[in-house]
Amino acid sequence: MLLHFKAFLTSSFSHRRISRQMCSVRTLCSLREDSEMKDLVDYIDSLKNYEKSGVPTGAGTDSNDGFDLGRMRRLLDRFGNPHSKFKAVHIAGTKGKGSTAAFISNILRTEGYSVGCYTSPHIQTIRERILLGRSGDPVSAKLLNNLFHKIKQDLDQAIKEENGCISHFEVFTAMAFILFADEKVDIAVIEAGLGGARDATNIISSSGLAAAVITTVGEEHLAALGGSLETIAMAKAGIIKQGCPLVLGGPFLPHIEHIIREKAVSMDSPVVSASESGNNLAVKSFSILDGKPCQICDIEIQIVKDLKLSCKLHDLKLQMPGAHQLQNAATATCVALCLRNLGWRISDESIRCGLERTYLLGRSQLLKSEEAKALGLSGATILLDGDWTHC
């Protein structure tokens, strides 16, 4: 019997119950390390957390109702503007941001770069949101805890001066950027939290942006992003910066892609699309490798418009199955080609190896027998595919 995660959520088991049971199979190592960060976790949990409470109407739009980016600028100015000390790939989109970020990060790590990666949400520990260095491991509890105690007094003062309005996400984003600067990463891959234009991550300037990425545009967070697909597209297009290349995932509805491309034209930003008609993305077969689902596929990128880019990857073994993951891998490939066009050293072999080594918990993940048993489903084969919020 195969139970798919999304179908499983609609069964007699509630999401909350499943979350509790999944938490019961967290590793003791993660629990022990997180106990070292009790002061930090308690501190940020005391702040406004829109992931738990929901986002207010219009909060992600570039309007009077939108989040206050000035607050984030003031916060980072207090810490010496760490976001100005590294290059970044900035990713927005309704779906596919986390997977695309993982693909890009692993391509760069395979080439030998020290990479910072900032994504959300997390599954087992908040440390998963910040990956550091050439290994791609979550930031250590010790490093995160040391940083917190180092900056806590300044955080207290900032929160007081902003009348308590600084959020959980803003503080953790600031901590990620400080760590990326302190660790002198070669490049950071940063996932926007909501929308793009008014997201806390969108303080990255054109001088710091290597490439912007918009994966997809869908109706998630509709009210928070203006109430229509068009306003959602405009919010996500807010990450486009003057003269910096834009990579589109897609495919998009024609009028939605037109909105995004119009913004890119106004910013003199060259556009590369993973969904160009000249590209070839094909799933050839599926198999199980080392107990994990795998798809054998081809990615052929041939861009001849704004930027002349090409790459052919045949018989690619992706550990992240599904047509959507092939699309995410192609989007990451386009990002790598854009970076190569800008002078970054990235070989086709590094692109291949980086894509093939990418694997994420909760993305097309087959549970082990003991994990299925913990859910009360002994003998079932369970495939998880979705985002888990922090439990």
CSV table of N, CA, C and O in Angstrom, one decimal, residues 54-134:
chain,number,residue,atom,x,y,z
A,54,GLY,N,-0.8,33.7,10.8
A,54,GLY,CA,-1.3,34.2,9.5
A,54,GLY,C,-0.9,35.6,9.2
A,54,GLY,O,-0.6,36.4,10.1
A,55,VAL,N,-0.9,35.9,7.9
A,55,VAL,CA,-0.4,37.2,7.4
A,55,VAL,C,-1.5,38.1,7.2
A,55,VAL,O,-2.5,37.7,6.6
A,56,PRO,N,-1.4,39.4,7.7
A,56,PRO,CA,-2.5,40.3,7.5
A,56,PRO,C,-2.8,40.6,6.0
A,56,PRO,O,-1.9,40.5,5.2
A,57,THR,N,-4.0,41.0,5.7
A,57,THR,CA,-4.4,41.4,4.4
A,57,THR,C,-3.5,42.5,3.8
A,57,THR,O,-3.3,43.5,4.5
A,58,GLY,N,-3.0,42.3,2.7
A,58,GLY,CA,-2.1,43.3,2.0
A,58,GLY,C,-0.7,43.5,2.5
A,58,GLY,O,0.1,44.3,2.0
A,59,ALA,N,-0.3,42.6,3.5
A,59,ALA,CA,1.0,42.8,4.1
A,59,ALA,C,2.1,42.6,3.2
A,59,ALA,O,3.2,43.2,3.4
A,60,GLY,N,2.0,41.8,2.2
A,60,GLY,CA,3.1,41.5,1.3
A,60,GLY,C,3.1,42.4,0.0
A,60,GLY,O,4.0,42.2,-0.8
A,61,THR,N,2.2,43.3,0.0
A,61,THR,CA,2.1,44.2,-1.2
A,61,THR,C,3.0,45.5,-1.0
A,61,THR,O,3.3,45.9,0.1
A,62,ASP,N,3.4,46.1,-2.1
A,62,ASP,CA,4.1,47.3,-2.1
A,62,ASP,C,3.1,48.5,-2.0
A,62,ASP,O,2.9,49.2,-2.9
A,63,SER,N,2.6,48.6,-0.8
A,63,SER,CA,1.5,49.6,-0.5
A,63,SER,C,1.6,50.1,0.9
A,63,SER,O,2.5,49.7,1.7
A,64,ASN,N,0.7,50.9,1.3
A,64,ASN,CA,0.6,51.4,2.7
A,64,ASN,C,0.3,50.3,3.7
A,64,ASN,O,0.6,50.5,4.9
A,65,ASP,N,-0.3,49.2,3.2
A,65,ASP,CA,-0.6,48.1,4.0
A,65,ASP,C,0.6,47.1,4.2
A,65,ASP,O,0.5,46.2,5.0
A,66,GLY,N,1.6,47.3,3.3
A,66,GLY,CA,2.7,46.3,3.3
A,66,GLY,C,3.6,46.4,4.5
A,66,GLY,O,3.7,47.4,5.2
A,67,PHE,N,4.4,45.3,4.6
A,67,PHE,CA,5.4,45.2,5.7
A,67,PHE,C,6.4,46.4,5.5
A,67,PHE,O,6.6,46.9,4.4
A,68,ASP,N,6.9,46.9,6.7
A,68,ASP,CA,7.8,48.0,6.7
A,68,ASP,C,9.2,47.6,6.5
A,68,ASP,O,9.9,47.1,7.4
A,69,LEU,N,9.7,47.7,5.2
A,69,LEU,CA,11.1,47.4,4.9
A,69,LEU,C,12.1,48.3,5.6
A,69,LEU,O,13.2,48.0,5.8
A,70,GLY,N,11.6,49.5,5.9
A,70,GLY,CA,12.5,50.5,6.6
A,70,GLY,C,12.9,50.0,7.9
A,70,GLY,O,14.0,50.2,8.4
A,71,ARG,N,12.0,49.2,8.6
A,71,ARG,CA,12.3,48.6,9.9
A,71,ARG,C,13.5,47.6,9.8
A,71,ARG,O,14.4,47.6,10.6
A,72,MET,N,13.4,46.8,8.7
A,72,MET,CA,14.5,45.8,8.4
A,72,MET,C,15.8,46.5,8.1
A,72,MET,O,16.9,46.1,8.6
A,73,ARG,N,15.7,47.6,7.4
A,73,ARG,CA,16.9,48.4,7.1
A,73,ARG,C,17.6,49.0,8.3
A,73,ARG,O,18.8,48.9,8.5
A,74,ARG,N,16.7,49.5,9.2
A,74,ARG,CA,17.2,50.0,10.5
A,74,ARG,C,17.9,49.0,11.3
A,74,ARG,O,18.9,49.2,12.0
A,75,LEU,N,17.2,47.8,11.3
A,75,LEU,CA,17.8,46.7,12.1
A,75,LEU,C,19.1,46.3,11.6
A,75,LEU,O,20.1,46.1,12.4
A,76,LEU,N,19.3,46.1,10.3
A,76,LEU,CA,20.6,45.7,9.8
A,76,LEU,C,21.6,46.8,9.8
A,76,LEU,O,22.8,46.5,9.9
A,77,ASP,N,21.2,48.0,9.8
A,77,ASP,CA,22.2,49.1,9.9
A,77,ASP,C,22.8,49.1,11.3
A,77,ASP,O,24.0,49.4,11.4
A,78,ARG,N,22.1,48.6,12.3
A,78,ARG,CA,22.6,48.5,13.6
A,78,ARG,C,23.7,47.5,13.7
A,78,ARG,O,24.6,47.6,14.6
A,79,PHE,N,23.7,46.5,12.8
A,79,PHE,CA,24.7,45.4,12.8
A,79,PHE,C,25.7,45.6,11.7
A,79,PHE,O,26.3,44.6,11.3
A,80,GLY,N,25.8,46.8,11.1
A,80,GLY,CA,26.8,47.1,10.1
A,80,GLY,C,26.5,46.6,8.7
A,80,GLY,O,27.4,46.4,7.9
A,81,ASN,N,25.2,46.5,8.4
A,81,ASN,CA,24.7,46.1,7.1
A,81,ASN,C,25.4,44.9,6.5
A,81,ASN,O,26.0,44.9,5.5
A,82,PRO,N,25.2,43.7,7.2
A,82,PRO,CA,25.9,42.5,6.8
A,82,PRO,C,25.5,42.1,5.4
A,82,PRO,O,26.3,41.4,4.7
A,83,HIS,N,24.3,42.4,5.0
A,83,HIS,CA,23.8,42.0,3.6
A,83,HIS,C,24.6,42.6,2.5
A,83,HIS,O,24.5,42.2,1.3
A,84,SER,N,25.3,43.6,2.8
A,84,SER,CA,26.1,44.3,1.8
A,84,SER,C,27.5,43.6,1.6
A,84,SER,O,28.3,44.1,0.7
A,85,LYS,N,27.8,42.6,2.4
A,85,LYS,CA,29.1,42.0,2.4
A,85,LYS,C,29.2,40.7,1.7
A,85,LYS,O,30.2,40.0,1.7
A,86,PHE,N,28.2,40.3,0.9
A,86,PHE,CA,28.2,39.0,0.2
A,86,PHE,C,27.3,39.2,-1.1
A,86,PHE,O,26.4,40.0,-1.1
A,87,LYS,N,27.6,38.4,-2.1
A,87,LYS,CA,26.7,38.3,-3.2
A,87,LYS,C,25.6,37.4,-3.0
A,87,LYS,O,25.7,36.4,-2.2
A,88,ALA,N,24.4,37.6,-3.6
A,88,ALA,CA,23.3,36.8,-3.3
A,88,ALA,C,22.5,36.4,-4.6
A,88,ALA,O,22.4,37.1,-5.5
A,89,VAL,N,21.9,35.2,-4.5
A,89,VAL,CA,20.8,34.8,-5.4
A,89,VAL,C,19.5,34.9,-4.6
A,89,VAL,O,19.4,34.2,-3.6
A,90,HIS,N,18.6,35.6,-5.1
A,90,HIS,CA,17.3,35.9,-4.3
A,90,HIS,C,16.2,35.2,-5.0
A,90,HIS,O,16.0,35.4,-6.2
A,91,ILE,N,15.4,34.3,-4.3
A,91,ILE,CA,14.4,33.5,-4.9
A,91,ILE,C,13.0,33.8,-4.3
A,91,ILE,O,12.8,33.7,-3.1
A,92,ALA,N,12.1,34.1,-5.2
A,92,ALA,CA,10.7,34.3,-4.8
A,92,ALA,C,9.9,33.4,-5.7
A,92,ALA,O,10.3,32.8,-6.7
A,93,GLY,N,8.6,33.2,-5.3
A,93,GLY,CA,7.7,32.3,-6.0
A,93,GLY,C,6.7,31.6,-5.1
A,93,GLY,O,7.0,31.5,-3.9
A,94,THR,N,5.6,31.2,-5.7
A,94,THR,CA,4.6,30.5,-4.9
A,94,THR,C,5.0,29.1,-4.4
A,94,THR,O,4.8,28.7,-3.3
A,95,LYS,N,5.5,28.4,-5.4
A,95,LYS,CA,6.0,27.0,-5.1
A,95,LYS,C,7.4,26.8,-5.7
A,95,LYS,O,7.8,27.5,-6.6
A,96,GLY,N,8.2,25.9,-5.1
A,96,GLY,CA,9.5,25.5,-5.7
A,96,GLY,C,10.6,26.3,-5.2
A,96,GLY,O,11.8,26.0,-5.6
A,97,LYS,N,10.4,27.3,-4.3
A,97,LYS,CA,11.6,28.1,-3.8
A,97,LYS,C,12.6,27.3,-3.1
A,97,LYS,O,13.8,27.4,-3.4
A,98,GLY,N,12.2,26.5,-2.1
A,98,GLY,CA,13.1,25.7,-1.3
A,98,GLY,C,13.9,24.7,-2.1
A,98,GLY,O,15.1,24.6,-1.9
A,99,SER,N,13.2,24.0,-2.9
A,99,SER,CA,13.9,23.0,-3.8
A,99,SER,C,14.9,23.7,-4.7
A,99,SER,O,16.0,23.2,-4.9
A,100,THR,N,14.4,24.8,-5.3
A,100,THR,CA,15.3,25.5,-6.3
A,100,THR,C,16.6,26.0,-5.5
A,100,THR,O,17.7,25.9,-6.0
A,101,ALA,N,16.3,26.5,-4.3
A,101,ALA,CA,17.5,27.0,-3.5
A,101,ALA,C,18.4,25.9,-3.2
A,101,ALA,O,19.7,26.1,-3.2
A,102,ALA,N,17.9,24.7,-2.9
A,102,ALA,CA,18.8,23.6,-2.6
A,102,ALA,C,19.6,23.1,-3.8
A,102,ALA,O,20.8,22.8,-3.7
A,103,PHE,N,18.9,23.1,-4.9
A,103,PHE,CA,19.6,22.7,-6.2
A,103,PHE,C,20.8,23.7,-6.5
A,103,PHE,O,21.9,23.3,-6.7
A,104,ILE,N,20.4,25.0,-6.4
A,104,ILE,CA,21.5,26.0,-6.7
A,104,ILE,C,22.6,25.9,-5.7
A,104,ILE,O,23.8,26.0,-6.1
A,105,SER,N,22.3,25.8,-4.4
A,105,SER,CA,23.3,25.7,-3.4
A,105,SER,C,24.3,24.6,-3.6
A,105,SER,O,25.5,24.7,-3.5
A,106,ASN,N,23.7,23.4,-4.0
A,106,ASN,CA,24.5,22.2,-4.2
A,106,ASN,C,25.4,22.3,-5.4
A,106,ASN,O,26.5,21.8,-5.5
A,107,ILE,N,24.9,23.0,-6.4
A,107,ILE,CA,25.7,23.2,-7.6
A,107,ILE,C,26.9,24.0,-7.3
A,107,ILE,O,28.1,23.7,-7.6
A,108,LEU,N,26.7,25.1,-6.5
A,108,LEU,CA,27.8,26.0,-6.1
A,108,LEU,C,28.8,25.3,-5.2
A,108,LEU,O,30.0,25.5,-5.3
A,109,ARG,N,28.2,24.5,-4.2
A,109,ARG,CA,29.1,23.8,-3.3
A,109,ARG,C,30.0,22.8,-4.0
A,109,ARG,O,31.1,22.6,-3.7
A,110,THR,N,29.4,22.1,-5.0
A,110,THR,CA,30.1,21.1,-5.8
A,110,THR,C,31.3,21.7,-6.5
A,110,THR,O,32.4,21.1,-6.6
A,111,GLU,N,31.1,23.0,-6.9
A,111,GLU,CA,32.2,23.7,-7.6
A,111,GLU,C,33.2,24.1,-6.6
A,111,GLU,O,34.3,24.5,-7.0
A,112,GLY,N,33.0,24.1,-5.3
A,112,GLY,CA,34.0,24.4,-4.3
A,112,GLY,C,33.7,25.7,-3.6
A,112,GLY,O,34.5,26.1,-2.8
A,113,TYR,N,32.6,26.4,-3.9
A,113,TYR,CA,32.3,27.6,-3.2
A,113,TYR,C,31.7,27.4,-1.8
A,113,TYR,O,31.1,26.4,-1.5
A,114,SER,N,32.0,28.4,-0.9
A,114,SER,CA,31.4,28.4,0.4
A,114,SER,C,30.1,29.1,0.2
A,114,SER,O,30.0,30.3,-0.2
A,115,VAL,N,29.0,28.4,0.6
A,115,VAL,CA,27.6,28.9,0.3
A,115,VAL,C,26.8,29.1,1.6
A,115,VAL,O,26.8,28.2,2.4
A,116,GLY,N,26.2,30.2,1.7
A,116,GLY,CA,25.1,30.4,2.7
A,116,GLY,C,23.8,30.2,2.1
A,116,GLY,O,23.5,30.6,0.9
A,117,CYS,N,22.9,29.4,2.7
A,117,CYS,CA,21.6,29.2,2.2
A,117,CYS,C,20.6,29.5,3.3
A,117,CYS,O,20.7,29.0,4.4
A,118,TYR,N,19.6,30.3,3.0
A,118,TYR,CA,18.6,30.7,3.9
A,118,TYR,C,17.2,30.4,3.4
A,118,TYR,O,16.8,30.9,2.3
A,119,THR,N,16.5,29.5,4.0
A,119,THR,CA,15.2,29.1,3.6
A,119,THR,C,14.2,28.9,4.7
A,119,THR,O,14.6,29.0,5.9
A,120,SER,N,12.9,28.8,4.4
A,120,SER,CA,11.9,28.5,5.5
A,120,SER,C,10.7,27.8,4.8
A,120,SER,O,10.5,27.9,3.6
A,121,PRO,N,9.9,27.1,5.6
A,121,PRO,CA,10.1,26.8,7.1
A,121,PRO,C,11.1,25.7,7.3
A,121,PRO,O,11.8,25.4,6.4
A,122,HIS,N,11.0,25.1,8.5
A,122,HIS,CA,11.9,23.9,8.8
A,122,HIS,C,11.1,22.8,9.2
A,122,HIS,O,9.9,22.9,9.4
A,123,ILE,N,11.7,21.6,9.3
A,123,ILE,CA,11.0,20.4,9.7
A,123,ILE,C,11.3,20.0,11.1
A,123,ILE,O,10.5,19.8,12.0
A,124,GLN,N,12.6,19.7,11.4
A,124,GLN,CA,13.0,19.2,12.7
A,124,GLN,C,13.6,20.3,13.6
A,124,GLN,O,13.3,20.3,14.8
A,125,THR,N,14.4,21.2,13.1
A,125,THR,CA,15.0,22.2,13.9
A,125,THR,C,15.2,23.5,13.1
A,125,THR,O,15.4,23.5,11.9
A,126,ILE,N,15.0,24.6,13.9
A,126,ILE,CA,15.1,25.9,13.2
A,126,ILE,C,16.5,26.1,12.6
A,126,ILE,O,16.7,26.9,11.7
A,127,ARG,N,17.5,25.3,13.0
A,127,ARG,CA,18.8,25.4,12.4
A,127,ARG,C,18.9,25.1,10.9
A,127,ARG,O,19.7,25.5,10.2
A,128,GLU,N,17.8,24.3,10.5
A,128,GLU,CA,17.8,23.9,9.0
A,128,GLU,C,17.6,25.1,8.1
A,128,GLU,O,17.9,25.1,6.9
A,129,ARG,N,17.1,26.3,8.7
A,129,ARG,CA,16.9,27.4,7.9
A,129,ARG,C,18.2,28.1,7.4
A,129,ARG,O,18.1,28.9,6.5
A,130,ILE,N,19.2,27.8,8.1
A,130,ILE,CA,20.5,28.5,7.8
A,130,ILE,C,21.6,27.4,7.5
A,130,ILE,O,21.9,26.7,8.5
A,131,LEU,N,22.0,27.3,6.3
A,131,LEU,CA,23.1,26.3,5.9
A,131,LEU,C,24.3,27.1,5.6
A,131,LEU,O,24.3,28.2,5.0
A,132,LEU,N,25.4,26.6,6.1
A,132,LEU,CA,26.7,27.3,6.0
A,132,LEU,C,27.8,26.5,5.4
A,132,LEU,O,28.0,25.3,5.7
A,133,GLY,N,28.6,27.2,4.6
A,133,GLY,CA,29.9,26.6,4.1
A,133,GLY,C,29.8,25.6,3.0
A,133,GLY,O,28.9,25.6,2.2
A,134,ARG,N,30.9,24.8,2.8
A,134,ARG,CA,31.0,23.9,1.7
A,134,ARG,C,30.3,22.6,2.0
A,134,ARG,O,30.0,21.9,1.0
